PQR file of N, CA, C, O and H, with PARSE charges and radii, in Angstrom:
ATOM      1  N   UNK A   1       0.830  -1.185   0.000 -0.4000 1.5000
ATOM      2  CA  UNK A   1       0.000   0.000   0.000 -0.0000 2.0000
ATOM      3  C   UNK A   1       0.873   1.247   0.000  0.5500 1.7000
ATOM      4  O   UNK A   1       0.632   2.235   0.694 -0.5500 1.4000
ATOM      5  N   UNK A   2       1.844   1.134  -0.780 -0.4000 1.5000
ATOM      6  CA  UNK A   2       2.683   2.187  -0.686 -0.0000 2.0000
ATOM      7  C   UNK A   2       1.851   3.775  -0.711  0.5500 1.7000
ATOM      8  O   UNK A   2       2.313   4.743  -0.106 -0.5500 1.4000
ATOM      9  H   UNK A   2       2.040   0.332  -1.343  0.4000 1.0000
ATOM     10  N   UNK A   3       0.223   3.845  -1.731 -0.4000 1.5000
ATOM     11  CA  UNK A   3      -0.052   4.736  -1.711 -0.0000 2.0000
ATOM     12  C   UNK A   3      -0.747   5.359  -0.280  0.5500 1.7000
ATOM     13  O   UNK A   3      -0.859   6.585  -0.315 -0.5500 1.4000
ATOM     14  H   UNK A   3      -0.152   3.059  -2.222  0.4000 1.0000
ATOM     15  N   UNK A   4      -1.087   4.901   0.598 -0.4000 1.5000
ATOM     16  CA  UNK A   4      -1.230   5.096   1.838 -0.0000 2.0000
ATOM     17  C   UNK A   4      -0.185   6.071   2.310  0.5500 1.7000
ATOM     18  O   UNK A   4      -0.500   7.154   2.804 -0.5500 1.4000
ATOM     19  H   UNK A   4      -0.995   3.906   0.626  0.4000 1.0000
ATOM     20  N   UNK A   5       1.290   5.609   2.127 -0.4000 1.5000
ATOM     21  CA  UNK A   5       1.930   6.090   3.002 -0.0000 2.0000
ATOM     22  C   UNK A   5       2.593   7.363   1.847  0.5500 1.7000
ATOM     23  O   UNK A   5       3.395   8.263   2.097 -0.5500 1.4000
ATOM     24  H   UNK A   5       1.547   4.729   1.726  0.4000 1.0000
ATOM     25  N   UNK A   6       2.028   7.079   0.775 -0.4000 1.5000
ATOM     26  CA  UNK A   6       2.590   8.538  -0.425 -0.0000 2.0000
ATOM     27  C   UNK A   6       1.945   9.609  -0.145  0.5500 1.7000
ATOM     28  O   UNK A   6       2.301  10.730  -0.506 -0.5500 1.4000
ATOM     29  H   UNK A   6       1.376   6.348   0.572  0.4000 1.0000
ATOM     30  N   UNK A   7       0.486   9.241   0.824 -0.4000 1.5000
ATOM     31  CA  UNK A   7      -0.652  10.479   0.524 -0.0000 2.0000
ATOM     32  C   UNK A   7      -0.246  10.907   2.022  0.5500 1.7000
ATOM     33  O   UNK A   7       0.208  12.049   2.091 -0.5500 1.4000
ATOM     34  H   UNK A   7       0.196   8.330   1.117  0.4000 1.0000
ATOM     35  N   UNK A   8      -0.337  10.107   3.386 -0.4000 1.5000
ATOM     36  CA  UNK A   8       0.220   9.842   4.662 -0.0000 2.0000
ATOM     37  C   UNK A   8       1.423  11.786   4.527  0.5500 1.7000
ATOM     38  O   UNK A   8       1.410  12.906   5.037 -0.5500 1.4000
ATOM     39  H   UNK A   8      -0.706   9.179   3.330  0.4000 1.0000
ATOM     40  N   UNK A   9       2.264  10.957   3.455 -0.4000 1.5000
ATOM     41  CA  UNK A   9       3.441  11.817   4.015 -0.0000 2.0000
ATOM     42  C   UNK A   9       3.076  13.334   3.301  0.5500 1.7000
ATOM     43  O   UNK A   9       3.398  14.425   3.771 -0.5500 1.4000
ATOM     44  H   UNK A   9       2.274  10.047   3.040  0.4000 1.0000
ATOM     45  N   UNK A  10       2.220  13.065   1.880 -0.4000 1.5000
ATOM     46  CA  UNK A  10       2.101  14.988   1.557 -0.0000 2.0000
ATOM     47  C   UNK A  10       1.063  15.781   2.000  0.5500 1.7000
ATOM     48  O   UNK A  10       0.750  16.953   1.793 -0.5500 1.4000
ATOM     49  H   UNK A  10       1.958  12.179   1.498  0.4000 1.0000
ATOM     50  N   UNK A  11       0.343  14.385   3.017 -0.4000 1.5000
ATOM     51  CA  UNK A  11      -0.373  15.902   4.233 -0.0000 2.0000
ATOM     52  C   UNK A  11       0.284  15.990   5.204  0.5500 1.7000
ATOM     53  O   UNK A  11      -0.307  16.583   6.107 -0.5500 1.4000
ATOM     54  H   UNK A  11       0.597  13.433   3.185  0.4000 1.0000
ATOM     55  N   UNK A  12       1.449  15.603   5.488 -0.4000 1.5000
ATOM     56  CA  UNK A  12       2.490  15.952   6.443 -0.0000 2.0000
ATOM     57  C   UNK A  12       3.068  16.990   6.230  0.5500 1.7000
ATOM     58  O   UNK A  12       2.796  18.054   6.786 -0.5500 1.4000
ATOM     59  H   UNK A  12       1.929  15.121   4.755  0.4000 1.0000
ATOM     60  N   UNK A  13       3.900  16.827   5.438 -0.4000 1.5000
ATOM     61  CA  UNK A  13       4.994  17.606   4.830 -0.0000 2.0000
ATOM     62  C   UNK A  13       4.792  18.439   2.954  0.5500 1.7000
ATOM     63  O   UNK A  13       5.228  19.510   2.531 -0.5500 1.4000
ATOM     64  H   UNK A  13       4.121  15.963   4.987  0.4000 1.0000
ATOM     65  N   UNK A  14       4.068  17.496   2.352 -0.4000 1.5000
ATOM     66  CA  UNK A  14       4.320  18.159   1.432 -0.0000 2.0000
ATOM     67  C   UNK A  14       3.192  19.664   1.053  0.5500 1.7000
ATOM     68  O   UNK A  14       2.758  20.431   1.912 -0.5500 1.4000
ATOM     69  H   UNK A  14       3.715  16.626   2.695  0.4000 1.0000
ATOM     70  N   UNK A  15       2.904  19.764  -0.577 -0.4000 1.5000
ATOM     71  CA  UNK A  15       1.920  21.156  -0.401 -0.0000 2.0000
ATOM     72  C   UNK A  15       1.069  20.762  -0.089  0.5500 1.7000
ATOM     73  O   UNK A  15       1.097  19.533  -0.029 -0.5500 1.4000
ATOM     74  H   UNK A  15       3.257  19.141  -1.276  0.4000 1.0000
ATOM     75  N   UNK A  16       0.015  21.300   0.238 -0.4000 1.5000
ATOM     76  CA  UNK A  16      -1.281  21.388   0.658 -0.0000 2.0000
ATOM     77  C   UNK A  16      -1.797  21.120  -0.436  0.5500 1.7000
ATOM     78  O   UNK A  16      -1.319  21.481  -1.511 -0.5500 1.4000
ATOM     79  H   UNK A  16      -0.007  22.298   0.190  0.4000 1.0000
ATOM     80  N   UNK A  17      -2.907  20.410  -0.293 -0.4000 1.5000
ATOM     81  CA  UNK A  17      -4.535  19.894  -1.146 -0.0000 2.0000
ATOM     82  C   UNK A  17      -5.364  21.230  -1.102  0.5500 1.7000
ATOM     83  O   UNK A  17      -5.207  21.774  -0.009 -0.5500 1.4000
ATOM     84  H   UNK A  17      -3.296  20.117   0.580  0.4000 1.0000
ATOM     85  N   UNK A  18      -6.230  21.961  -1.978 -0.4000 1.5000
ATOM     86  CA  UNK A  18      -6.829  22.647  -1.766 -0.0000 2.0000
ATOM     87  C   UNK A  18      -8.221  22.041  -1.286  0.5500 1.7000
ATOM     88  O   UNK A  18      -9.015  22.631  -0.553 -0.5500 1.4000
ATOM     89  H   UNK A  18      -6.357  21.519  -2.866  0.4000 1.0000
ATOM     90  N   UNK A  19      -8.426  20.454  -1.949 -0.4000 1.5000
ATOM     91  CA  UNK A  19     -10.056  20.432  -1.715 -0.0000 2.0000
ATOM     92  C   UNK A  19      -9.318  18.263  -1.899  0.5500 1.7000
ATOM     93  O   UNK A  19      -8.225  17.800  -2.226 -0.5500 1.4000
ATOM     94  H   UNK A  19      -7.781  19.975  -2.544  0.4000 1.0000
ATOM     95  N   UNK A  20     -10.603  17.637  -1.492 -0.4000 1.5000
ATOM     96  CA  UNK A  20     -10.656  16.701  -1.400 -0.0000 2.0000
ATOM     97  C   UNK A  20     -10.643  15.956  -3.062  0.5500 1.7000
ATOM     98  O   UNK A  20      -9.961  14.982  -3.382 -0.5500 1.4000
ATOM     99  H   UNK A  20     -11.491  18.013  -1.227  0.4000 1.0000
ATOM    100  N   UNK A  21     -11.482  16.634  -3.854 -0.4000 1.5000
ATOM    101  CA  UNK A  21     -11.524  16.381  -5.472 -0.0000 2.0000
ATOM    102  C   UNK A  21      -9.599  16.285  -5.623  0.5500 1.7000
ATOM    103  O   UNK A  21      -9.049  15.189  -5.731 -0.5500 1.4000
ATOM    104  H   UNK A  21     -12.036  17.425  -3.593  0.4000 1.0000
ATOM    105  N   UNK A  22      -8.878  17.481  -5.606 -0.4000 1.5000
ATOM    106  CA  UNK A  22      -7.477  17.404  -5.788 -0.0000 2.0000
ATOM    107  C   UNK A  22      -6.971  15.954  -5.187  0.5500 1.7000
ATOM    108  O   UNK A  22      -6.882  14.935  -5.872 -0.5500 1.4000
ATOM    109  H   UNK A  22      -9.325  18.371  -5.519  0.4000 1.0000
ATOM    110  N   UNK A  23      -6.724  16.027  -4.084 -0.4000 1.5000
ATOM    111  CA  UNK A  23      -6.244  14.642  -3.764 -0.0000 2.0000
ATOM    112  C   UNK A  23      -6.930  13.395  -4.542  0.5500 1.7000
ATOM    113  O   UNK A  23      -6.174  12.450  -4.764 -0.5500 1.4000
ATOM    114  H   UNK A  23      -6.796  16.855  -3.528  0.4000 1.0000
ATOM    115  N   UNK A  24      -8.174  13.290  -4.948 -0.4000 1.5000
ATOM    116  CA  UNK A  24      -8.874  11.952  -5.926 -0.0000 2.0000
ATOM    117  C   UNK A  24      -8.329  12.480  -7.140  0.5500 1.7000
ATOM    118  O   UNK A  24      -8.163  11.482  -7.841 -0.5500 1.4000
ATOM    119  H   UNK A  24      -8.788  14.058  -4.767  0.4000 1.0000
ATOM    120  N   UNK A  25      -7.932  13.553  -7.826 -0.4000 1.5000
ATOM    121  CA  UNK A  25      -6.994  14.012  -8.907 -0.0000 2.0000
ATOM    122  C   UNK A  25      -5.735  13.325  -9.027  0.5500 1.7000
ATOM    123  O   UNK A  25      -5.273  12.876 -10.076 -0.5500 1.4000
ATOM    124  H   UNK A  25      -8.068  14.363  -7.256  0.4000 1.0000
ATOM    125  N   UNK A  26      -5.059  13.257  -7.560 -0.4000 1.5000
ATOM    126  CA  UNK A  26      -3.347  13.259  -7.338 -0.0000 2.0000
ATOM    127  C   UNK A  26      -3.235  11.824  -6.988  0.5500 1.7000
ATOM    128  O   UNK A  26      -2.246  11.104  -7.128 -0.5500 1.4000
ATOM    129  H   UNK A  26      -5.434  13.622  -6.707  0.4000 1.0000
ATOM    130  N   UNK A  27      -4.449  11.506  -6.491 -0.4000 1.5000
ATOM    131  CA  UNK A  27      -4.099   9.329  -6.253 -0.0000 2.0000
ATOM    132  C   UNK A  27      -4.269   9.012  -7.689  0.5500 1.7000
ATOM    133  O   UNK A  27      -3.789   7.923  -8.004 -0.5500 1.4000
ATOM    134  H   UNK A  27      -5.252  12.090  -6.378  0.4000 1.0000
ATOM    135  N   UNK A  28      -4.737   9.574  -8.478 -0.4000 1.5000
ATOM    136  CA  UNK A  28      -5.180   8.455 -10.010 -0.0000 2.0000
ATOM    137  C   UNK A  28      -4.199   9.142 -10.925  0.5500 1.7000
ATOM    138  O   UNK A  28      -4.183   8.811 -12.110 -0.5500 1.4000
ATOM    139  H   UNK A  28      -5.127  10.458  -8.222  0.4000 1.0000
ATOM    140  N   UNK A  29      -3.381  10.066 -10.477 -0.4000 1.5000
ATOM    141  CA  UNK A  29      -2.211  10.877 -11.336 -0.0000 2.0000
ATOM    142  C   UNK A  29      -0.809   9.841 -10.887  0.5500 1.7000
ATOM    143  O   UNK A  29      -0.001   9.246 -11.600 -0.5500 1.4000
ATOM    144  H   UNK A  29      -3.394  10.334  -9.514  0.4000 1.0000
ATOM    145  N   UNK A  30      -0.934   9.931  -9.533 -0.4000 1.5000
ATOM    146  CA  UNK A  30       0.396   9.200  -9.035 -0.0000 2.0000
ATOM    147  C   UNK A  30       0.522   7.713  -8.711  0.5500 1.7000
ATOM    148  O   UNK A  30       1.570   7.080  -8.584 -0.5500 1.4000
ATOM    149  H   UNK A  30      -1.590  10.415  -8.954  0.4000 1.0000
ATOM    150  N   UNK A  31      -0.827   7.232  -8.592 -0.4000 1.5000
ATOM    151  CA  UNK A  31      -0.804   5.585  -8.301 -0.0000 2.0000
ATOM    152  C   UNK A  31      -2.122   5.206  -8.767  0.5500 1.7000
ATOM    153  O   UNK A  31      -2.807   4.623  -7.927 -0.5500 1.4000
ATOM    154  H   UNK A  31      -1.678   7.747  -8.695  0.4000 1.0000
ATOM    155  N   UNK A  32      -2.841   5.474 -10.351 -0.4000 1.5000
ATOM    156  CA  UNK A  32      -3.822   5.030 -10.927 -0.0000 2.0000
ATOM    157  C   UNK A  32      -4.577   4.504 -10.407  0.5500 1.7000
ATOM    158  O   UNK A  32      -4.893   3.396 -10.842 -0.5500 1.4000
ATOM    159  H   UNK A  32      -2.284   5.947 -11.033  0.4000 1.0000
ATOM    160  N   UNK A  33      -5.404   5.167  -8.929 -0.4000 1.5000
ATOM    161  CA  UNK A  33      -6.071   4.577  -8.081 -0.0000 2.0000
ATOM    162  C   UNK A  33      -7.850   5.605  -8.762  0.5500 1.7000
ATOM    163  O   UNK A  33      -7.733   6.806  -9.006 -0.5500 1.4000
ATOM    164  H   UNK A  33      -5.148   6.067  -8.577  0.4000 1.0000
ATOM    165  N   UNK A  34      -8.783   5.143  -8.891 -0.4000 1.5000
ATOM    166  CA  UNK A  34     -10.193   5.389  -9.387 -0.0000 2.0000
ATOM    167  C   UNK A  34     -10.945   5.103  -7.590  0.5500 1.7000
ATOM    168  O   UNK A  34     -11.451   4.018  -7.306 -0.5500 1.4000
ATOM    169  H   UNK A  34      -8.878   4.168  -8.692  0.4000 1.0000
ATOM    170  N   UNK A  35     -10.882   6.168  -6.665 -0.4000 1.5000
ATOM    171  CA  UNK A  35     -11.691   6.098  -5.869 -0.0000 2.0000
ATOM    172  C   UNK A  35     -12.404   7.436  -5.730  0.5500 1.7000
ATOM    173  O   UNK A  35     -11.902   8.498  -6.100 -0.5500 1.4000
ATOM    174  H   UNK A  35     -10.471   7.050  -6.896  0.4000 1.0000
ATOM    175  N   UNK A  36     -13.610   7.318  -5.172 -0.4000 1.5000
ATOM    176  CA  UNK A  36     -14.772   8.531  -4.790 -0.0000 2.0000
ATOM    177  C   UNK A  36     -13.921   9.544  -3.656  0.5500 1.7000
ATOM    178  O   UNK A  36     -13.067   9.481  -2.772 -0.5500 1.4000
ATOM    179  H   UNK A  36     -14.018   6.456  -4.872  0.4000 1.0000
ATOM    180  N   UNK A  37     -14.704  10.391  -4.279 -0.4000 1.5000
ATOM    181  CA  UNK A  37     -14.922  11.332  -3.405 -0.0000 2.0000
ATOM    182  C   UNK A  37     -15.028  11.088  -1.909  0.5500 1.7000
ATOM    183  O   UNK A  37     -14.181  11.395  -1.070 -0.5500 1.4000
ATOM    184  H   UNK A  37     -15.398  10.442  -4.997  0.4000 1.0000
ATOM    185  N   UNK A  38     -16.060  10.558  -1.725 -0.4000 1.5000
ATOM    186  CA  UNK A  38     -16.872  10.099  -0.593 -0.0000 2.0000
ATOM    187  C   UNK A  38     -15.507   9.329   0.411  0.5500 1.7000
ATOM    188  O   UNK A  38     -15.015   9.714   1.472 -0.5500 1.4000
ATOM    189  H   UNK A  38     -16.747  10.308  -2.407  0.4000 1.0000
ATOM    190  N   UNK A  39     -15.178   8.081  -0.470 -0.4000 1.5000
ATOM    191  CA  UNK A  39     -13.431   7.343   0.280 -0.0000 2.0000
ATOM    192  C   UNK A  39     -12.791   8.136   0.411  0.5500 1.7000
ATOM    193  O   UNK A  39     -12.754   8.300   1.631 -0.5500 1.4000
ATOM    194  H   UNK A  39     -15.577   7.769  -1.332  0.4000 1.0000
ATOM    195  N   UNK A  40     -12.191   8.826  -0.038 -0.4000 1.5000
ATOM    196  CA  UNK A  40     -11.079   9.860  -0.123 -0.0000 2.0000
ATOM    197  C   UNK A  40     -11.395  10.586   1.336  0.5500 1.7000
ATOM    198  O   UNK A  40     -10.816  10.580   2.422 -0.5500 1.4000
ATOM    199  H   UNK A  40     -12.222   8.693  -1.028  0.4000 1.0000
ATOM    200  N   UNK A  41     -12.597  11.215   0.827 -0.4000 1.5000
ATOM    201  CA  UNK A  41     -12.755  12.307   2.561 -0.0000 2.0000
ATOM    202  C   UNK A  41     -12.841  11.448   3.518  0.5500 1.7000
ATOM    203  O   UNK A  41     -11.889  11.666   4.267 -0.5500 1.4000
ATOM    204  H   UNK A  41     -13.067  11.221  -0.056  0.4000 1.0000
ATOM    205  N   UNK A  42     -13.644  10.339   4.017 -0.4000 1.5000
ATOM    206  CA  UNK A  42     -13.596   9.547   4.960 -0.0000 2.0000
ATOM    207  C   UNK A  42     -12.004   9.083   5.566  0.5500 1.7000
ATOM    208  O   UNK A  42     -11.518   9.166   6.693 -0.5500 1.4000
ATOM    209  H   UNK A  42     -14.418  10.161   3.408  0.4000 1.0000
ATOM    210  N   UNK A  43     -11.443   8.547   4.220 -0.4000 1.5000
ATOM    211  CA  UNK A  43     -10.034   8.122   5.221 -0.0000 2.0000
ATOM    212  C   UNK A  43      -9.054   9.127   5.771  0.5500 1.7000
ATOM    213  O   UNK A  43      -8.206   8.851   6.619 -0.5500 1.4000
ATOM    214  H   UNK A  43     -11.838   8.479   3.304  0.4000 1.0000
ATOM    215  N   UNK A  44      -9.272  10.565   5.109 -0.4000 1.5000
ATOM    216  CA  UNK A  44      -8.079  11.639   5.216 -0.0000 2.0000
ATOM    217  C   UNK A  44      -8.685  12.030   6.024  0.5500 1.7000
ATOM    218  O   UNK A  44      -7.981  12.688   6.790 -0.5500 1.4000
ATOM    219  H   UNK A  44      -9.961  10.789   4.419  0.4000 1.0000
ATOM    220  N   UNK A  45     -10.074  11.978   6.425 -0.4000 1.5000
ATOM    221  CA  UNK A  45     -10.702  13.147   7.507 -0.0000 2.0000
ATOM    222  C   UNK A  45     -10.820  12.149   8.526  0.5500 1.7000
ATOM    223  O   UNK A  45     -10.681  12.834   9.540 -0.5500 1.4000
ATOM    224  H   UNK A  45     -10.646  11.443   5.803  0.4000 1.0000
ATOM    225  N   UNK A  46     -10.963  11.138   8.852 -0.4000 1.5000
ATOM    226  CA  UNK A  46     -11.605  10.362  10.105 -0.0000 2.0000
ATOM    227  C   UNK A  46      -9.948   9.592  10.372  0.5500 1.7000
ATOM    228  O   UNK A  46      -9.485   9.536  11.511 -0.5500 1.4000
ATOM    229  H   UNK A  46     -11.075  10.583   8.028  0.4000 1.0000
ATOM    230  N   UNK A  47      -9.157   9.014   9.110 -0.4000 1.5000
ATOM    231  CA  UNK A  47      -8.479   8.170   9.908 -0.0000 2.0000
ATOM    232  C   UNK A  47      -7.114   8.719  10.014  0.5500 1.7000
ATOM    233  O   UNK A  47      -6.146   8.115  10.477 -0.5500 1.4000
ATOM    234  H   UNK A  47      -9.533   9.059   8.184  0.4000 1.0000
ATOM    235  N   UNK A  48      -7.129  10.279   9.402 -0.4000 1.5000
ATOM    236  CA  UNK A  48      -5.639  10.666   9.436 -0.0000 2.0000
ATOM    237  C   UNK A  48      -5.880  11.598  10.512  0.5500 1.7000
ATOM    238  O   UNK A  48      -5.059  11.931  11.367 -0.5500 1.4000
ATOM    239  H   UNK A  48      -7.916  10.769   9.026  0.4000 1.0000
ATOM    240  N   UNK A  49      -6.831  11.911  10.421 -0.4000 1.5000
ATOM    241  CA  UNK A  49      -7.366  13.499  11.275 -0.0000 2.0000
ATOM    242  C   UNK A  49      -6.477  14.620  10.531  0.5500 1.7000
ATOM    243  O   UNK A  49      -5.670  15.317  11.148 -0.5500 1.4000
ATOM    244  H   UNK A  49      -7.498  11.640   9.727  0.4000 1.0000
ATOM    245  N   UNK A  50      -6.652  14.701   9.458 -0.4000 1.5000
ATOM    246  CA  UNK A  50      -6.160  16.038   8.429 -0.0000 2.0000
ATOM    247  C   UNK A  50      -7.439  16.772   8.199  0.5500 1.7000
ATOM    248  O   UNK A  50      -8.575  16.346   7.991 -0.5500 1.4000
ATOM    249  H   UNK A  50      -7.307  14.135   8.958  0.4000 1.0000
ATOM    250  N   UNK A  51      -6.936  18.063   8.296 -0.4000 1.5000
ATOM    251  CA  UNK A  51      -7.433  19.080   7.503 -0.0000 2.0000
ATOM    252  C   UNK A  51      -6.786  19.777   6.414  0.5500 1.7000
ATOM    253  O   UNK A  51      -5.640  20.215   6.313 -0.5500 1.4000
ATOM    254  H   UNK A  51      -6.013  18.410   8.465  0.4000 1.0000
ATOM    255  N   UNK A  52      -7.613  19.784   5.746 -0.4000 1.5000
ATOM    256  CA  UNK A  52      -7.031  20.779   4.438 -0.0000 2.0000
ATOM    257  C   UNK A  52      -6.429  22.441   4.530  0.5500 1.7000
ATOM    258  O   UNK A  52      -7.188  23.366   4.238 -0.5500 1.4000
ATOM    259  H   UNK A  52      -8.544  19.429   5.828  0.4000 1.0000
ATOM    260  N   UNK A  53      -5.338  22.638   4.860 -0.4000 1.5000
ATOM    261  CA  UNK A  53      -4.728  24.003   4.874 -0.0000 2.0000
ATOM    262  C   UNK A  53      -5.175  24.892   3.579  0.5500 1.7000
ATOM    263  O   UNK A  53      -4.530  24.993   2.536 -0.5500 1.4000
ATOM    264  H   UNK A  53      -4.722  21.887   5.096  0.4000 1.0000
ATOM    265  N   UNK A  54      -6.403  25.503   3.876 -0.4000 1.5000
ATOM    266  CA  UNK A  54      -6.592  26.616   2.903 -0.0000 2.0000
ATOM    267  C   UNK A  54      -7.208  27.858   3.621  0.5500 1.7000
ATOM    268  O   UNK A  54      -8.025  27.611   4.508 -0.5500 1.4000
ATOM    269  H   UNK A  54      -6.927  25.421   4.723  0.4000 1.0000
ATOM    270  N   UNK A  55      -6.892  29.279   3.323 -0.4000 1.5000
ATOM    271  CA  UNK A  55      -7.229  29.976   4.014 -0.0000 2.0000
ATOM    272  C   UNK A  55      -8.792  30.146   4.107  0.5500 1.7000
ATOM    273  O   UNK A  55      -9.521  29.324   3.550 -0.5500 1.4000
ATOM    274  H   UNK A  55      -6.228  29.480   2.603  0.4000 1.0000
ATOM    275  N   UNK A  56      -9.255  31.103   4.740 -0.4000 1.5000
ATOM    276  CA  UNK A  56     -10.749  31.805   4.183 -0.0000 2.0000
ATOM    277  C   UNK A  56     -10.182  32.482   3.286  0.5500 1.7000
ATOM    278  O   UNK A  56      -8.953  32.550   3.269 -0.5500 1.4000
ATOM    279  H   UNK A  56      -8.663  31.770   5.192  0.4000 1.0000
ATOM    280  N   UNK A  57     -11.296  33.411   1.941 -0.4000 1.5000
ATOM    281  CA  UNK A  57     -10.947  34.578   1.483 -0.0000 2.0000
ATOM    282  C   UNK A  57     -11.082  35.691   2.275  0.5500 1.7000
ATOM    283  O   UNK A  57     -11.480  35.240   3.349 -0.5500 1.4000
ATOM    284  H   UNK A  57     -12.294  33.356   1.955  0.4000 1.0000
ATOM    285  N   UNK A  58     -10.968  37.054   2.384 -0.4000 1.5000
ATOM    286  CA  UNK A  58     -11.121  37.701   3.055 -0.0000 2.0000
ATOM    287  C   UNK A  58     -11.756  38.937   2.547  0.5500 1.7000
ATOM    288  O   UNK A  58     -11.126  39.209   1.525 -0.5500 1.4000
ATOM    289  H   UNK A  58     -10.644  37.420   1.511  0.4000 1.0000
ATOM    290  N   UNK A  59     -12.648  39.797   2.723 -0.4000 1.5000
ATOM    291  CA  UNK A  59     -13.841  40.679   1.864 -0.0000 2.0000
ATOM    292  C   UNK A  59     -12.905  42.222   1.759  0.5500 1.7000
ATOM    293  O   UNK A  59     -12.509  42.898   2.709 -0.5500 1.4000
ATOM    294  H   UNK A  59     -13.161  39.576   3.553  0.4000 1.0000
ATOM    295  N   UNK A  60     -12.732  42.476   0.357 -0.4000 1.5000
ATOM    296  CA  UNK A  60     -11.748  43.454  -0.034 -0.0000 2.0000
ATOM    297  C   UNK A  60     -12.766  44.600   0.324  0.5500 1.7000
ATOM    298  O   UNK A  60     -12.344  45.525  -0.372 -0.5500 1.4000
ATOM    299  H   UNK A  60     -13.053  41.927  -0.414  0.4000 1.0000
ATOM    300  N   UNK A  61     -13.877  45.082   1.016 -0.4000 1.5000
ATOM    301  CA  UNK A  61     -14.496  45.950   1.645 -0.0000 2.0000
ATOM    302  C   UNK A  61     -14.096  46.201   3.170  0.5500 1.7000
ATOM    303  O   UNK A  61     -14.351  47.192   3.854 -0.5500 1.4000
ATOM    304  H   UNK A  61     -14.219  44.331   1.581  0.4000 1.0000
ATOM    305  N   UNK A  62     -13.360  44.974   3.545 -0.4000 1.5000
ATOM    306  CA  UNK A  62     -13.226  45.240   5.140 -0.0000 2.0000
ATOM    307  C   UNK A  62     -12.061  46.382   5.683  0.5500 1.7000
ATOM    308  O   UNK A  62     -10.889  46.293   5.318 -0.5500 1.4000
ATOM    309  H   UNK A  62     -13.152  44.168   2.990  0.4000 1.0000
ATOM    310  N   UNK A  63     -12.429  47.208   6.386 -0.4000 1.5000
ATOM    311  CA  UNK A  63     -12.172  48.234   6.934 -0.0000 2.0000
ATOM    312  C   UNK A  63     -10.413  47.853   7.726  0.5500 1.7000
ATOM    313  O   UNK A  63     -10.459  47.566   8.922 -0.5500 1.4000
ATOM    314  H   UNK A  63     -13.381  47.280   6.682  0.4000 1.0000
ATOM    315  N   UNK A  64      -9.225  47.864   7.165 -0.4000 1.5000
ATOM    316  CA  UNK A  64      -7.855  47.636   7.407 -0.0000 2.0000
ATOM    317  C   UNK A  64      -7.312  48.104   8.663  0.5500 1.7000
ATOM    318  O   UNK A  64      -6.340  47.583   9.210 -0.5500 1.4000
ATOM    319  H   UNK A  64      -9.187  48.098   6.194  0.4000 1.0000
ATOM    320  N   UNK A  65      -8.150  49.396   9.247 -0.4000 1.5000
ATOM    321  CA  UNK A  65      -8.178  49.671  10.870 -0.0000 2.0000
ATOM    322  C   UNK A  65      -8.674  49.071  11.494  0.5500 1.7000
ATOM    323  O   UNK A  65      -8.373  48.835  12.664 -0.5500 1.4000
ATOM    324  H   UNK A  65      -8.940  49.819   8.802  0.4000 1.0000
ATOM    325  N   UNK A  66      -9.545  48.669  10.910 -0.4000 1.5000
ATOM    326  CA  UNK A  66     -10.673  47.895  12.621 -0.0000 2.0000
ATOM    327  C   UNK A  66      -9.738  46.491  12.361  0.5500 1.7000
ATOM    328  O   UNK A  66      -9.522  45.855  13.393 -0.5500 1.4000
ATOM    329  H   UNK A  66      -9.790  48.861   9.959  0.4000 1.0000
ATOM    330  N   UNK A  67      -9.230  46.002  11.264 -0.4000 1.5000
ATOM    331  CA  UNK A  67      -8.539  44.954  11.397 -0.0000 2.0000
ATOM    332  C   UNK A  67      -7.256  44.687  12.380  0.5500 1.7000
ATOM    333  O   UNK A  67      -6.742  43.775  13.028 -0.5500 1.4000
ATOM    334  H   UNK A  67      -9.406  46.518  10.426  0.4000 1.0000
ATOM    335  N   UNK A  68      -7.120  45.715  12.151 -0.4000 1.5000
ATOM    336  CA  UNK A  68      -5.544  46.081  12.812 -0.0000 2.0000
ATOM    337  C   UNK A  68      -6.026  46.013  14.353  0.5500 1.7000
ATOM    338  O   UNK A  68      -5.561  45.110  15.049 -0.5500 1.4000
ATOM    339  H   UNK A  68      -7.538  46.456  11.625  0.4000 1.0000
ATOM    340  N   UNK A  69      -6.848  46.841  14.859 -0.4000 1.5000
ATOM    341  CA  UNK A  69      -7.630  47.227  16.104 -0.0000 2.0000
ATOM    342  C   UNK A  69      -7.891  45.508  16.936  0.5500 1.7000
ATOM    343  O   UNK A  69      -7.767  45.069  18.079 -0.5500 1.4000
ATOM    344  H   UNK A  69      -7.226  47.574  14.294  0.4000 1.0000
ATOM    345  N   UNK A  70      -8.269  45.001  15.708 -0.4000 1.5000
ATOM    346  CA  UNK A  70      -9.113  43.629  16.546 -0.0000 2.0000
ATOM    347  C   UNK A  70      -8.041  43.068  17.238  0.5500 1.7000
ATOM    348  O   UNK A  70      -8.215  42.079  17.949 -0.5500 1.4000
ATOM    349  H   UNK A  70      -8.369  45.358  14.779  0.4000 1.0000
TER
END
């Protein structure tokens, strides 16, 4: 199961996934694996306990003092 421990190590260390679709992109790019959506989030979210490092956006109306202030 080498791909276990390929996906294991680039939510460790490597870049960040933006979304769960990417990673079902990057298993069938790097180890011609055809699994759902649905698998994908279950094992990265329940059995790795990963989250996906992506920011919020942030609203180009918001006031840069009160930001500063908070």
């Amino acid at each position: 199961m080498r791909h276990a421990s390929g996906l294991k190590e680039r939510l460790a260390t490597g870049a960040p996934f933006k979304s769960y679709g990417e990673i079902v992109e990057w298993l069938k790019t790097e180890y011609n694996l055809e699994l759902t959506y649905a698998t994908v989030y279950a094992w990265v979210h329940y059995r790795h306990i990963a989250k996906l490092k992506v920011p919020r956006p942030q609203s180009a109306l918001q006031d840069l003092q009160a930001v500063e202030l908070f």
